[in-house]
Short mmCIF file of N, CA and C in Angstrom, two decimals:
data_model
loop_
_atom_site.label_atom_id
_atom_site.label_comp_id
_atom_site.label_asym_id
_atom_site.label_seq_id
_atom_site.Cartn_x
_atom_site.Cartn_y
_atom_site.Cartn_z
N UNK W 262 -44.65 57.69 12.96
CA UNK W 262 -43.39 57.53 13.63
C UNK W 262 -42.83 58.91 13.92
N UNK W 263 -42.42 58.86 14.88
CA UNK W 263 -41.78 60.23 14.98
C UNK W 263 -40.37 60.39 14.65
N UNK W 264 -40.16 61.62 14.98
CA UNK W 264 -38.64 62.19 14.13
C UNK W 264 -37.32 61.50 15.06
N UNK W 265 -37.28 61.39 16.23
CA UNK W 265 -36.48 60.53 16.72
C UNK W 265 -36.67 59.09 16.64
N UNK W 266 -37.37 58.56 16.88
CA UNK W 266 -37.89 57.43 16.31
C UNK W 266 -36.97 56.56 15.04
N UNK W 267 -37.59 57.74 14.04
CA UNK W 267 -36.56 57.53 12.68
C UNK W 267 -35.39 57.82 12.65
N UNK W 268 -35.12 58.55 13.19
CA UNK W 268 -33.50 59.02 13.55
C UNK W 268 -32.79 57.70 13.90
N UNK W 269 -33.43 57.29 14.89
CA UNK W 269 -32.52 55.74 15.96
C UNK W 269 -33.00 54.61 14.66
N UNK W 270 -34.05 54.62 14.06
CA UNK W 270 -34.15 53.34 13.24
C UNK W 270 -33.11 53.99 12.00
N UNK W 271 -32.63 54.56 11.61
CA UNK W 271 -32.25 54.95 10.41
C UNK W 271 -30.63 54.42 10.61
N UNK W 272 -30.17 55.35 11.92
CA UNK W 272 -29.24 55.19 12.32
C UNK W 272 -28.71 53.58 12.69
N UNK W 273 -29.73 52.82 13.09
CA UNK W 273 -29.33 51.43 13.25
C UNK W 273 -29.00 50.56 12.38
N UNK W 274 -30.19 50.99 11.33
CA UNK W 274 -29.94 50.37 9.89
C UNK W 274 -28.62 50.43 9.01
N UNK W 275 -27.97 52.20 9.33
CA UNK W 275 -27.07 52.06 8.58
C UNK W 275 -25.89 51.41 9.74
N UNK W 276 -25.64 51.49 10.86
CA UNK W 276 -24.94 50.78 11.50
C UNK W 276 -24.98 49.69 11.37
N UNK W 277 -26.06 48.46 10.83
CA UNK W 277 -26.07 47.07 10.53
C UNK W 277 -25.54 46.97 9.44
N UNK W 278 -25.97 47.93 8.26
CA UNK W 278 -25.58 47.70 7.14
C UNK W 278 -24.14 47.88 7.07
N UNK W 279 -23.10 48.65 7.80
CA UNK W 279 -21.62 49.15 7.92
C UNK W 279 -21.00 47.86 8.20
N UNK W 280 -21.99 47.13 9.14
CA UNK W 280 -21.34 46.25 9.91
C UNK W 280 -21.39 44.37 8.87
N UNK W 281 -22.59 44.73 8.40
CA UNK W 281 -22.29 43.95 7.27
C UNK W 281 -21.05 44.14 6.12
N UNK W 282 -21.08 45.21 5.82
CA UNK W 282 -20.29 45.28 4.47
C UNK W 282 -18.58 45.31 5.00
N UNK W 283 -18.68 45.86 6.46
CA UNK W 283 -17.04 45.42 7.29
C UNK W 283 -16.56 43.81 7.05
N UNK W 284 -17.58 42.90 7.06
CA UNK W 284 -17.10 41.77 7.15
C UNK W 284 -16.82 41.08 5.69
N UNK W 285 -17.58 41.75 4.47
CA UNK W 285 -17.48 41.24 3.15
C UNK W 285 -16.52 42.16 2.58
N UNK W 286 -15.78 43.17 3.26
CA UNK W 286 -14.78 44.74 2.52
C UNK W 286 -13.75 43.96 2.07
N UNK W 287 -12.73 44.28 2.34
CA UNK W 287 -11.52 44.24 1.47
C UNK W 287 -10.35 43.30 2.09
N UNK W 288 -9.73 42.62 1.89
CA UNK W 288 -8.84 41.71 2.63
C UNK W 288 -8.23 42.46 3.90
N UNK W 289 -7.85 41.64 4.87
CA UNK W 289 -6.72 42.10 5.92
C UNK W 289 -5.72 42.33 5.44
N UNK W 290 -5.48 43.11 5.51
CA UNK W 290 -3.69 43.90 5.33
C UNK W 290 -2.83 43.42 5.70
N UNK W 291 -3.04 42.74 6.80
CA UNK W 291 -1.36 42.18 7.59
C UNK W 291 -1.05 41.14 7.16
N UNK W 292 -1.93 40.48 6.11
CA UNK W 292 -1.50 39.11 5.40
C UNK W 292 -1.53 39.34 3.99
N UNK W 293 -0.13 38.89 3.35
CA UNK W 293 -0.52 38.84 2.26
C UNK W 293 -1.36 38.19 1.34
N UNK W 294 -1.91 38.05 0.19
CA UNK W 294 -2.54 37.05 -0.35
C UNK W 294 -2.08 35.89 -0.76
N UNK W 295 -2.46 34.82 -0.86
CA UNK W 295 -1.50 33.88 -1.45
C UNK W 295 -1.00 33.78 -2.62
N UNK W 296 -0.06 32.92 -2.81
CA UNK W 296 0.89 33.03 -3.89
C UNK W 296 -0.19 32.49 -4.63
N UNK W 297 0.03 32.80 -6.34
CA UNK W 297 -0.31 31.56 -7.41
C UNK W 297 0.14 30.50 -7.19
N UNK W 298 0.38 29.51 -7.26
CA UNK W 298 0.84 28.29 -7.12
C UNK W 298 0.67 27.23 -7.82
N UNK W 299 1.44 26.52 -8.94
CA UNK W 299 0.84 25.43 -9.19
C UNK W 299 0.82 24.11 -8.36
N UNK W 300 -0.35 23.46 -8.36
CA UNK W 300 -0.41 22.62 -7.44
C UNK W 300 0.47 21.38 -7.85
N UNK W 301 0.95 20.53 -6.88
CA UNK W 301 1.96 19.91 -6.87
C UNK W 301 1.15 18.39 -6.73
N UNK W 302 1.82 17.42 -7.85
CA UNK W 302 1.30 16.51 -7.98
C UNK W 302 2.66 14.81 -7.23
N UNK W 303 1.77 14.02 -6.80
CA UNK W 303 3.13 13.02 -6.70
C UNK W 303 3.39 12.28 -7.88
N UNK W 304 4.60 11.94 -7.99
CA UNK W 304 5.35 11.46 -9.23
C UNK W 304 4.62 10.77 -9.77
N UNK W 305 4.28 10.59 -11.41
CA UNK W 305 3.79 9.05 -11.93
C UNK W 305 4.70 8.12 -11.23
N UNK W 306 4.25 6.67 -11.17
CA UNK W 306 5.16 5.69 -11.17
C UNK W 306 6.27 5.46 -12.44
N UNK W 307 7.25 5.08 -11.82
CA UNK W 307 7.86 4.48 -12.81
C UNK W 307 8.41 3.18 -13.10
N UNK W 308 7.26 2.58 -12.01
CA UNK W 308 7.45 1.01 -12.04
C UNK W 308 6.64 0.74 -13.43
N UNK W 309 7.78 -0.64 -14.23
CA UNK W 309 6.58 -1.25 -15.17
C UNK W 309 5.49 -1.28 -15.10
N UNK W 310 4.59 -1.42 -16.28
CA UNK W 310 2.86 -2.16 -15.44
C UNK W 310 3.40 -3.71 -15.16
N UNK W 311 4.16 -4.15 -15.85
CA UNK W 311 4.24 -6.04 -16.19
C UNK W 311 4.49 -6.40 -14.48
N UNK W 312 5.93 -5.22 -13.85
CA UNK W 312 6.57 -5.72 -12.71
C UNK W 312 5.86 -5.27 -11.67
N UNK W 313 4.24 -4.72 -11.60
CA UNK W 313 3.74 -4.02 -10.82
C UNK W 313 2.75 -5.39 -10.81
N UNK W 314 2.26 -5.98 -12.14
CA UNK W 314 1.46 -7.02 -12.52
C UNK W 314 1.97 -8.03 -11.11
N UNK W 315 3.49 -8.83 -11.84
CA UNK W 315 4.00 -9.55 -10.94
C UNK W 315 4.06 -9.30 -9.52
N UNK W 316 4.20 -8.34 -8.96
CA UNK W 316 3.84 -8.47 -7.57
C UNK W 316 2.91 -8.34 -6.75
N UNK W 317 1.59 -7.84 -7.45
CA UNK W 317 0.29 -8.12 -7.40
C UNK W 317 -0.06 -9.28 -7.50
N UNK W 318 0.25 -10.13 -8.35
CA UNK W 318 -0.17 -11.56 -8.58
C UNK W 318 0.51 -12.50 -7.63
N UNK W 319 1.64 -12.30 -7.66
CA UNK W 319 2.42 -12.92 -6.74
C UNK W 319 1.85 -12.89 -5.62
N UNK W 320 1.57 -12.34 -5.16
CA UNK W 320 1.10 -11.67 -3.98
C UNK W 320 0.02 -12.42 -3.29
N UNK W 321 -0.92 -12.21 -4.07
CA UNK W 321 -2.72 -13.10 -4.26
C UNK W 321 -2.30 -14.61 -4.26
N UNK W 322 -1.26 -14.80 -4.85
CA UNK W 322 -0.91 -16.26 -5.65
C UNK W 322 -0.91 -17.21 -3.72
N UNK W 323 -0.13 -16.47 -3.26
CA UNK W 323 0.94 -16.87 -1.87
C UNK W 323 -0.77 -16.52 -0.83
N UNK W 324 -1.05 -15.38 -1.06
CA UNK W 324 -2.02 -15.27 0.05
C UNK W 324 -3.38 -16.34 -0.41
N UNK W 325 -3.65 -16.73 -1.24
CA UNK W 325 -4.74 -17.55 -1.42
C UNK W 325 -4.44 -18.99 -1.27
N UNK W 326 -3.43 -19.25 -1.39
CA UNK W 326 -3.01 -20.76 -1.08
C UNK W 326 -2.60 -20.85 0.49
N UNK W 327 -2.22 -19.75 1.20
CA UNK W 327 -2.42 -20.17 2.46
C UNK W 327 -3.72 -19.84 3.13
N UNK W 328 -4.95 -19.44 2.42
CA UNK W 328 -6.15 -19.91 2.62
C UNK W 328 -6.69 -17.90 3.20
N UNK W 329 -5.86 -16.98 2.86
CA UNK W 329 -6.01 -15.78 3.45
C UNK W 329 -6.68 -14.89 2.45
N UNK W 330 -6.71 -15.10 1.20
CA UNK W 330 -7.26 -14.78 0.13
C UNK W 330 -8.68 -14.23 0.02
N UNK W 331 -9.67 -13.04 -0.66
CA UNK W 331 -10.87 -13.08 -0.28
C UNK W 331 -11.11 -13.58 -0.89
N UNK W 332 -10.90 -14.45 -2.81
CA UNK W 332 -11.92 -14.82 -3.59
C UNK W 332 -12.12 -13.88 -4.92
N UNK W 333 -12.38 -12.99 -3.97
CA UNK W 333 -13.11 -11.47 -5.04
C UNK W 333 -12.18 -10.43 -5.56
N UNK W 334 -11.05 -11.02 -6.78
CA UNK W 334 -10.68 -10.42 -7.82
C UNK W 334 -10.89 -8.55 -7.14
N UNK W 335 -11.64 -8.33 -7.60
CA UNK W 335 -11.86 -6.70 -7.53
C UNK W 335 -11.80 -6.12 -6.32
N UNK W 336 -11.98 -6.92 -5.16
CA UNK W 336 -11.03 -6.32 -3.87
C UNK W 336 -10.42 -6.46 -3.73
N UNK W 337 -9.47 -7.81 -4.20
CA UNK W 337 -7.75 -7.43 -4.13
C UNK W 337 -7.24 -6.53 -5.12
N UNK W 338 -8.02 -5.77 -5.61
CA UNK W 338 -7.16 -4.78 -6.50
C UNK W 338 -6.46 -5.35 -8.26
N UNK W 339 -7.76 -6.42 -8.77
CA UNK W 339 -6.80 -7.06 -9.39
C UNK W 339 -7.68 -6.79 -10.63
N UNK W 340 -7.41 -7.23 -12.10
CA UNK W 340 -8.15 -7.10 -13.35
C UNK W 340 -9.01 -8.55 -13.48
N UNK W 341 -9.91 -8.64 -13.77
CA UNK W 341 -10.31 -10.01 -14.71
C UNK W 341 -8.82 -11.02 -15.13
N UNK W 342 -8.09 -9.87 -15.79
CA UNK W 342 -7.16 -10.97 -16.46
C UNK W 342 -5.98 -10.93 -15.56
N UNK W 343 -5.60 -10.32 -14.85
CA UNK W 343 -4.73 -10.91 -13.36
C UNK W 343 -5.29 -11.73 -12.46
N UNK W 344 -6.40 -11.90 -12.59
CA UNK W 344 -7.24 -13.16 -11.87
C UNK W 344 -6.85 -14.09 -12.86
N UNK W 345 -6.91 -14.00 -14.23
CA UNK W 345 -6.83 -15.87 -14.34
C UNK W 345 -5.43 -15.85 -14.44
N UNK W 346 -4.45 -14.95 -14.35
CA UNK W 346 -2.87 -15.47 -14.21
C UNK W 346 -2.66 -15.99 -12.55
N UNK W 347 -3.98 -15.40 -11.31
CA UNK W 347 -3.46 -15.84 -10.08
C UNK W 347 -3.95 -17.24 -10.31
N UNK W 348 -4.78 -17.90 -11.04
CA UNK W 348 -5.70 -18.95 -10.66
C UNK W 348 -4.73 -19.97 -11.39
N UNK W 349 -4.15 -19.71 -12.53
CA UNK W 349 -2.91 -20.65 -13.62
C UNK W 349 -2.00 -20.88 -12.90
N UNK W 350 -1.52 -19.73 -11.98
CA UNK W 350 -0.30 -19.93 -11.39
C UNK W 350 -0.57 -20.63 -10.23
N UNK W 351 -1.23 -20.40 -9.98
CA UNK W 351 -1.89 -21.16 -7.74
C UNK W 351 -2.37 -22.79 -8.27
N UNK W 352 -2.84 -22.89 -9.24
CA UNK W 352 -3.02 -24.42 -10.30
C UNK W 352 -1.19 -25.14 -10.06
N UNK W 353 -0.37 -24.65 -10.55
CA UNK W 353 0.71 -24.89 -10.67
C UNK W 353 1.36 -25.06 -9.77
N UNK W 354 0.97 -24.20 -8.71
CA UNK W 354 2.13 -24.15 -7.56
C UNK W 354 1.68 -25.31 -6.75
N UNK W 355 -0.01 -25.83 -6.79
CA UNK W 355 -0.19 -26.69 -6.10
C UNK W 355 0.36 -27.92 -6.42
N UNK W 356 0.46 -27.84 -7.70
CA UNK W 356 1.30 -29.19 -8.73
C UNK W 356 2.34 -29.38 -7.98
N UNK W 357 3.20 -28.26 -8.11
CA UNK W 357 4.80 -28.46 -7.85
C UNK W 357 4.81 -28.35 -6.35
N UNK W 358 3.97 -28.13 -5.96
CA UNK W 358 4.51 -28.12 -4.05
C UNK W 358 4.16 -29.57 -3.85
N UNK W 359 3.15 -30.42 -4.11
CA UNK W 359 3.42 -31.94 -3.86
C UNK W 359 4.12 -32.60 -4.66
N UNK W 360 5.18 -32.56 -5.62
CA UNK W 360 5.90 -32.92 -6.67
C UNK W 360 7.45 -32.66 -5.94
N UNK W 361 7.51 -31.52 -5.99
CA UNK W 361 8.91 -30.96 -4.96
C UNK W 361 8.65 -30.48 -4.24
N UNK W 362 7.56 -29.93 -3.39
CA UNK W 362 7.86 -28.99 -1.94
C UNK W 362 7.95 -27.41 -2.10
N UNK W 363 7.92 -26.92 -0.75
CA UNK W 363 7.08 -25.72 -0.85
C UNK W 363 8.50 -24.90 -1.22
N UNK W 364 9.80 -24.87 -1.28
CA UNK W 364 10.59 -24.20 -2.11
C UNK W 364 10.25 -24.46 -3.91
N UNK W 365 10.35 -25.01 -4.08
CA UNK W 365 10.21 -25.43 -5.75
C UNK W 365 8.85 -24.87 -5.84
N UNK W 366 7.40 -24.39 -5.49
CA UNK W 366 6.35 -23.96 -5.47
C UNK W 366 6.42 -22.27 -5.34
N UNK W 367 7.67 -21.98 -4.52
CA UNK W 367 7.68 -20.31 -4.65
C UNK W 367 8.49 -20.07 -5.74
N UNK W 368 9.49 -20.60 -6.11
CA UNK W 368 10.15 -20.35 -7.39
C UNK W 368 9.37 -20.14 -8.60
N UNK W 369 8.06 -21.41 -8.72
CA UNK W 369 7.32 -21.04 -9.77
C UNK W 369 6.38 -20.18 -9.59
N UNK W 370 5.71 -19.65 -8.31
CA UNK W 370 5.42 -18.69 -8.36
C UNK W 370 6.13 -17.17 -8.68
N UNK W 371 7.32 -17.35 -8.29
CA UNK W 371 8.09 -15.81 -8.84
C UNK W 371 8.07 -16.40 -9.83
N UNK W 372 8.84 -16.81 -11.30
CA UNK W 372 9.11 -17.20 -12.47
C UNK W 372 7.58 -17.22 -13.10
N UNK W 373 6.75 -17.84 -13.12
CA UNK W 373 5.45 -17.78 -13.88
C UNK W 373 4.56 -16.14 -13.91
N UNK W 374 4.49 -16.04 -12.57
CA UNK W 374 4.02 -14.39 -12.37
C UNK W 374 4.79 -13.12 -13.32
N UNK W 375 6.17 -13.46 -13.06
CA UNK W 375 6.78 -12.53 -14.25
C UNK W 375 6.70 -12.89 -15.16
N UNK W 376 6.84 -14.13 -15.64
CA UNK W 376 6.66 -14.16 -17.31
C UNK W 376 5.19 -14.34 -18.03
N UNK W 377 4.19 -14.59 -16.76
CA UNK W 377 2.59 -14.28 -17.52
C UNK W 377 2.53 -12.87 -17.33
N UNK W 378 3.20 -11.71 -16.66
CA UNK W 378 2.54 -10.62 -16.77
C UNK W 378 3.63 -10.04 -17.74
N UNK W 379 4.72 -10.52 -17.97
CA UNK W 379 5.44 -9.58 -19.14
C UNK W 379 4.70 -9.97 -20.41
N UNK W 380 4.44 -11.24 -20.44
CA UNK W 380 3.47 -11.06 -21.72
C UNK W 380 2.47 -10.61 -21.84
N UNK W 381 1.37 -10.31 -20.88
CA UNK W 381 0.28 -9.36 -20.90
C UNK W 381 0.68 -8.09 -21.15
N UNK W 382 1.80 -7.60 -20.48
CA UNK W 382 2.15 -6.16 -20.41
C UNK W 382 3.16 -6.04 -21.35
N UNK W 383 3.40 -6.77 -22.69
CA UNK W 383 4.73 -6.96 -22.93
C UNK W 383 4.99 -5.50 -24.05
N UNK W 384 3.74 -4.80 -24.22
CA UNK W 384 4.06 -3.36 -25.09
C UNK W 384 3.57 -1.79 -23.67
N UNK W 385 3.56 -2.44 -22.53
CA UNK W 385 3.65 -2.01 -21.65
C UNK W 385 2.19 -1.02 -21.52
N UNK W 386 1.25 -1.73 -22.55
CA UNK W 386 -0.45 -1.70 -21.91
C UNK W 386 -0.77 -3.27 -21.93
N UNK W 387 -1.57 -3.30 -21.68
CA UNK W 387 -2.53 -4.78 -21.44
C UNK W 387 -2.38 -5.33 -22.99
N UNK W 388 -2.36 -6.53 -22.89
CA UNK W 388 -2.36 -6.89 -24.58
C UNK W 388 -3.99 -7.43 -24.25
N UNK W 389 -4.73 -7.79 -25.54
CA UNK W 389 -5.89 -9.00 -25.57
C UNK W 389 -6.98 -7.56 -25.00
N UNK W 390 -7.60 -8.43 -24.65
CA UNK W 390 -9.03 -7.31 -24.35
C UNK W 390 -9.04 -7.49 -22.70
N UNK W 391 -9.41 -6.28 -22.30
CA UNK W 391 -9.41 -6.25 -20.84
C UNK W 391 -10.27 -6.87 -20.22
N UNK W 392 -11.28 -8.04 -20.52
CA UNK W 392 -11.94 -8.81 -19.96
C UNK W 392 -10.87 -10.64 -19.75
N UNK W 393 -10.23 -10.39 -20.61
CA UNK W 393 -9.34 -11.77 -20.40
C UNK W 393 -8.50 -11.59 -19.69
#
C-alpha cells in the first residue's frame, strides 16, 4: 500500500470512528435531563369489595335473564363464587317475576345481590374458599 493510500484509509477510519463516537458522546445541551420522578400511580379504589360484588352481580343477574349474558363466569369478570350468587339470585328473580312481576323481581335482585355479597365480603376479603 502506499503512503497516500494509508494516509486516506487512516484518515477515513478515524473520521468513521469520530463519527461514531459523535452519536454515542455526551447528551445535548439544550435539553435538560429529566427530572427523577416518582411515577404516579391511579388511586386504589375505595369502593367496598361487597358493593363492587353487588354491582357486578347485579349486573350479570339483569343481563342474563334478558337472554344477553355469555354463560362464561370468567368473561364477565366474575369469581366461581359470584357465579353461584348470579345463578341463586336469577333462580329467584325468576320466582318472583311470575309471582309479582318484573318490579318485585328487580327489587330482589338489588336486595339479594347486596346482602349475598356483604356476606361473602363481610370482613372485606372473600370469606369460604375462593372456589365457592
Amino acid at each position: 500500500m502506499k503512503s497516500s493510500s494509508r494516509h486516506r484509509f487512516a484518515l477515513v477510519a478515524a473520521l468513521s470512528a469520530a463519527a461514531l463516537l459523535a452519536g454515542c458522546g455526551t447528551p445535548d445541551r439544550a435539553q435538560p435531563p429529566p427530572a427523577a420522578q416518582t411515577p404516579s400511580f391511579p388511586p386504589l379504589s375505595t369502593t367496598p369489595p361487597a358493593e363492587i360484588c353487588a354491582k357486578l352481580t347485579s349486573y350479570w343477574v339483569r343481563e342474563r335473564l334478558a337472554g344477553r349474558g355469555t354463560g362464561d363466569y370468567m368473561k364477565e369478570g366474575m369469581s366461581n363464587a359470584q357465579n353461584n350468587i348470579v345463578i341463586s339470585v336469577m333462580e329467584a328473580a325468576r320466582k318472583e317475576r311470575k309471582r309479582a312481576g318484573d318490579a318485585a323481581a328487580e327489587k330482589l335482585i338489588t336486595e339479594r345481590t347486596k346482602h349475598d355479597c356483604s356476606e361473602r365480603y363481610r370482613n372485606a376479603t372473600p370469606s369460604g374458599t375462593p372456589w365457592h
